[in-house]
Short mmCIF file of C-alpha atoms in Angstrom, two decimals:
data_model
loop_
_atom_site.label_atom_id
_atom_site.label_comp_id
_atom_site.label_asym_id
_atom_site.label_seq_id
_atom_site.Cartn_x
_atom_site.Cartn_y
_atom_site.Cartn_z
CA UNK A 79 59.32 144.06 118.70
CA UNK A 80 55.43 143.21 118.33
CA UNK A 81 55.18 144.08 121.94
CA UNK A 82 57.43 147.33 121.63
CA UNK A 83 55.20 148.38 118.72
CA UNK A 84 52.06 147.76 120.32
CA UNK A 85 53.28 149.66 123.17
CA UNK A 86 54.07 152.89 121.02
CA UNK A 87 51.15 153.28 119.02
CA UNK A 88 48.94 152.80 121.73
CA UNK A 89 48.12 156.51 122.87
CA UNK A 90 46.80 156.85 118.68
CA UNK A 91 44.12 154.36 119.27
CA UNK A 92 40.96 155.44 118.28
CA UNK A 93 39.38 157.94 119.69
CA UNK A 94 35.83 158.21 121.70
CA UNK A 95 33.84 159.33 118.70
CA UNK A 96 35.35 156.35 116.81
CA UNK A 97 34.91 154.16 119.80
CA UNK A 98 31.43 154.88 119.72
CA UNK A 99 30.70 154.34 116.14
CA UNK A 100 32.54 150.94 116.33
CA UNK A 101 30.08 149.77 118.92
CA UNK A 102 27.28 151.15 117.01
CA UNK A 103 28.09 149.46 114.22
CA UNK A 104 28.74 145.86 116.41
CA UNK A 105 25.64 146.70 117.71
CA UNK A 106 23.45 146.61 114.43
CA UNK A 107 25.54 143.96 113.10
CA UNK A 108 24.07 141.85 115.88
CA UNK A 109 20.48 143.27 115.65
CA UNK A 110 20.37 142.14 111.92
CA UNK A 111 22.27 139.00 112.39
CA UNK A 112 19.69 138.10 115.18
CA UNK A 113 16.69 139.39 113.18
CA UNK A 114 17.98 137.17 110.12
CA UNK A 115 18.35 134.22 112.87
CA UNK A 116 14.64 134.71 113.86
CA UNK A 117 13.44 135.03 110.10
CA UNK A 118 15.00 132.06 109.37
CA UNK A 119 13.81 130.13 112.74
CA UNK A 120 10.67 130.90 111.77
CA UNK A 121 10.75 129.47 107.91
CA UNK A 122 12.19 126.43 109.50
CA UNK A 123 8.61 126.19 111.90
CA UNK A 124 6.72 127.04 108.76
CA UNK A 125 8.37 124.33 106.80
CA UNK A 126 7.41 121.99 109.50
CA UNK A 127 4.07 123.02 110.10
CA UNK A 128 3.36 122.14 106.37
CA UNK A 129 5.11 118.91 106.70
CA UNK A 130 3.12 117.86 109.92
CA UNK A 131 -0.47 118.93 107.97
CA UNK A 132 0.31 115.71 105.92
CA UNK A 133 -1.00 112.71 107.83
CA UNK A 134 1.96 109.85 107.74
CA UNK A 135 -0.26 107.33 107.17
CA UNK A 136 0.31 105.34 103.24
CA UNK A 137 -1.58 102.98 101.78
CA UNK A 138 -0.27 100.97 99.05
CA UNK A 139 -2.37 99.42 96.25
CA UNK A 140 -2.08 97.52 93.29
CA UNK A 141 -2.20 98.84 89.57
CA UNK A 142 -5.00 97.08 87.86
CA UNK A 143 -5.83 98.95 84.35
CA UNK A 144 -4.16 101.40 82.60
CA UNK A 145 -5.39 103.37 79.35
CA UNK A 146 -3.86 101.82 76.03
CA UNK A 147 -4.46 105.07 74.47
CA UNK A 148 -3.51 107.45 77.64
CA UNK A 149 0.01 105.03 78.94
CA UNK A 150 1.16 107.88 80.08
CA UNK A 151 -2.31 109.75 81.42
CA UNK A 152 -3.74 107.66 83.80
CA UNK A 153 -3.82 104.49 85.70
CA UNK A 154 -6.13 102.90 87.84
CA UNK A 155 -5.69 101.71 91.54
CA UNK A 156 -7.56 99.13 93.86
CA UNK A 157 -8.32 101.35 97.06
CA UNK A 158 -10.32 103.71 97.06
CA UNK A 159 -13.14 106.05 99.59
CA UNK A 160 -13.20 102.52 101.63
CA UNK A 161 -8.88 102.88 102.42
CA UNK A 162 -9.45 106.61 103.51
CA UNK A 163 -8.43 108.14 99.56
CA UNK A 164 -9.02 111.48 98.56
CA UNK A 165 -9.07 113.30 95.38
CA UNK A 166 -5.74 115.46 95.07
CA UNK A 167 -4.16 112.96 97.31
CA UNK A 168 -0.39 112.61 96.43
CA UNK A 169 0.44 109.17 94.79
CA UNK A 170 4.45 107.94 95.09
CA UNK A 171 5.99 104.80 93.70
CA UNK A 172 9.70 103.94 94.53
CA UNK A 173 11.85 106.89 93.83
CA UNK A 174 9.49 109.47 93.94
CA UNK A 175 6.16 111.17 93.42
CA UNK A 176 4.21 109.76 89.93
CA UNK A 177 0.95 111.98 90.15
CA UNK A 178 -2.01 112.60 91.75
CA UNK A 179 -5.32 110.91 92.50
CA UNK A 180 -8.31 112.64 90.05
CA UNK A 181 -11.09 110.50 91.16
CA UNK A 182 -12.38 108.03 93.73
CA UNK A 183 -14.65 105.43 93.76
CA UNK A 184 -15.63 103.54 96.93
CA UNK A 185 -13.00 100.36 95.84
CA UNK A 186 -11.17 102.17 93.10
CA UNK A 187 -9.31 105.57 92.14
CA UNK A 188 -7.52 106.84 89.38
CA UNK A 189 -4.39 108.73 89.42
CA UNK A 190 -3.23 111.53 86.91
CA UNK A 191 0.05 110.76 86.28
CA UNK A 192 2.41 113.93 86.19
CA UNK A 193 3.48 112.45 82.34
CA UNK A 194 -0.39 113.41 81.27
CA UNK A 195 -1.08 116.27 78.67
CA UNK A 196 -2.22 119.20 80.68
CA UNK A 197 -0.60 118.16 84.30
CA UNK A 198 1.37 121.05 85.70
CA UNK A 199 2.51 121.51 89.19
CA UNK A 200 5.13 123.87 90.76
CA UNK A 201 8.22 122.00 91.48
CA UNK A 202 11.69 123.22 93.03
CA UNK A 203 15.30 122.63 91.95
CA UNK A 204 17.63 122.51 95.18
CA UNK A 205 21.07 123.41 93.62
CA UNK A 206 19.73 126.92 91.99
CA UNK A 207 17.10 127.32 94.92
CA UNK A 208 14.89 128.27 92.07
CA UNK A 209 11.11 127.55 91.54
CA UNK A 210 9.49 125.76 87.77
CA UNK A 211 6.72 124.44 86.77
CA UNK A 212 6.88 120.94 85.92
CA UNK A 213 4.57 120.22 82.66
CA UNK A 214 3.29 116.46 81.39
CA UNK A 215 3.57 116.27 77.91
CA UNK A 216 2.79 112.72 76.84
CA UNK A 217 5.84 110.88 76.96
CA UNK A 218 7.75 109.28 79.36
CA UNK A 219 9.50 112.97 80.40
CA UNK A 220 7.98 115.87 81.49
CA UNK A 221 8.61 119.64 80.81
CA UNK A 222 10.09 122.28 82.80
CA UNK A 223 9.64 125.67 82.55
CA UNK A 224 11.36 128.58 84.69
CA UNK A 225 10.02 132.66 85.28
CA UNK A 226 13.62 133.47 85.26
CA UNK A 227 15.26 134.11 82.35
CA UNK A 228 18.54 132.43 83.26
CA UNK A 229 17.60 129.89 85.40
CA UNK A 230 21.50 128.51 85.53
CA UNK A 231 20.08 124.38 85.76
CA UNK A 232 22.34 121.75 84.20
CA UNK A 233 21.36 118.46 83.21
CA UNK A 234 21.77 116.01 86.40
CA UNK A 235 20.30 118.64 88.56
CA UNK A 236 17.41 116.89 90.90
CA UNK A 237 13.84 118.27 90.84
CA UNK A 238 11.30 117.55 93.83
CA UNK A 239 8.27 119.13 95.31
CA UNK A 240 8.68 122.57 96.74
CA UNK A 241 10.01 122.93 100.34
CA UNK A 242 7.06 125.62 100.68
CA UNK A 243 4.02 123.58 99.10
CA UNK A 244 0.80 123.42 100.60
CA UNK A 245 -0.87 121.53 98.19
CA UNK A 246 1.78 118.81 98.04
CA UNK A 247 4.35 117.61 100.55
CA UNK A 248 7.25 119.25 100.48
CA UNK A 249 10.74 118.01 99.37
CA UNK A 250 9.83 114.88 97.44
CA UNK A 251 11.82 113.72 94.89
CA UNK A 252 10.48 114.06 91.36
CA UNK A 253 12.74 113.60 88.52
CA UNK A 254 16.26 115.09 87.10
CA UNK A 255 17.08 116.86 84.74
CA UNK A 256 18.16 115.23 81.15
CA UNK A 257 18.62 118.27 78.73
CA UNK A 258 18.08 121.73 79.34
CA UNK A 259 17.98 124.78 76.34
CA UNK A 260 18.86 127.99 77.26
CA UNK A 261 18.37 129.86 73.73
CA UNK A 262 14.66 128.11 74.09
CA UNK A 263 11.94 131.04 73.45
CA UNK A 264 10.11 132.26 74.94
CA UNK A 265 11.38 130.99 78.29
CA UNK A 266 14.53 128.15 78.62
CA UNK A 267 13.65 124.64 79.40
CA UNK A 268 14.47 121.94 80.77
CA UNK A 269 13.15 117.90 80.26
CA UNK A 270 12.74 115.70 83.43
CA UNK A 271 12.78 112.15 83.42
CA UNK A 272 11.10 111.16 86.55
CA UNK A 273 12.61 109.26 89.04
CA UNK A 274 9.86 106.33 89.47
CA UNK A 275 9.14 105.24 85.59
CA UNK A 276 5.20 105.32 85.56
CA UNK A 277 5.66 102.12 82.60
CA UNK A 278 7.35 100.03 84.89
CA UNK A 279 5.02 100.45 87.83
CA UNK A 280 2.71 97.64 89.78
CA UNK A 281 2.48 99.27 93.28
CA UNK A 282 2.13 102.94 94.18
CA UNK A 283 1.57 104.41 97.61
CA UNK A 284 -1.22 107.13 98.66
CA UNK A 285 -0.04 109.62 101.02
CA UNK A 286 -3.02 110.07 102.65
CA UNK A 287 -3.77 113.85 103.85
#
């Protein structure tokens, strides 16, 4: 019957015109889907570009003073000009980034932890693809603040360094999300309790750049 069918309505097909406005149309379909592909492609090569233009070289060091009246502002590390370290060099300790080196001496350097008063740096959340900035305030969590007005983030959500930064490498792991207010004003936000506890920390790593 399918066949009999087929067979029968087969002289109504469509018609040149419509023939030709089909192909048109598969035509641009596949110039935007291959324009997309090559807009993408090129992302990707940007993205790696930026990950390559941090050297893979680490060097770990020791913890030896921290501020009784800045815990969470500072700490100070035992390598410094002499291992290679530069100010605004990214410091990590397990789980994740904990700030960023603010000055050097030639055996010593101190690190701003992303807890201090005044720290900000742009940050990413992966679920919402959405950008924040990611404010110390003191504590042992950190702020976050959104330009959208409905940022949609839920507590749980993972924060890390932006897939397009050029000051910092891209993709680490930060913190997550432990409360978020969305009647906040004037912006919603969000607290982050970062992944490697600055407290509880003896070695760091400098990823040197």
């Amino acid at each position: 019957l399918v066949d009999t069918y087929a067979l029968l309505i087969s002289p109504f097909g469509p018609s040149s015109s419509q023939k030709e406005w089909i192909e048109s149309s598969n035509d641009l379909e596949q110039a935007i889907t291959i324009n997309l592909l090559k807009k993408d492609n090129q992302r990707l090569r940007t993205l790696l570009s930026l990950q390559n233009s941090f050297a893979k070289e680490r060097v770990s060091a020791a913890v030896i003073a921290r501020n009784s009246n800045g815990w969470w502002q500072q700490l100070v590390i035992n390598k410094g000009v002499n291992a290679g370290i530069k100010k605004g060099d990214p410091v990590i300790g397990p789980g994740g980034l904990l700030g960023i080196i603010e000055s050097v001496t030639f055996t010593t350097s101190q690190v701003r932890l992303l807890t201090s008063p005044g720290s900000n740096i742009g940050v990413w959340v992966q679920r919402i693809n959405g950008h924040g900035l990611l404010i110390g305030m003191g504590t042992n969590r950190t702020k976050l603040t959104f330009l959208d007005k409905d940022p949609k983030v839920k507590p749980g959500d993972l924060v890390s360094t932006s897939p397009a930064s050029s000051i910092l490498p891209p993709n680490l792991p930060i913190g997550v999300v432990q409360f978020f207010d969305q009647n906040a004003l004037p912006a919603p936000y969000a607290t982050v309790q970062l992944i490697a506890s600055p407290e509880a920390i003896d070695w760091v790593q400098v990823l040197k750049r």
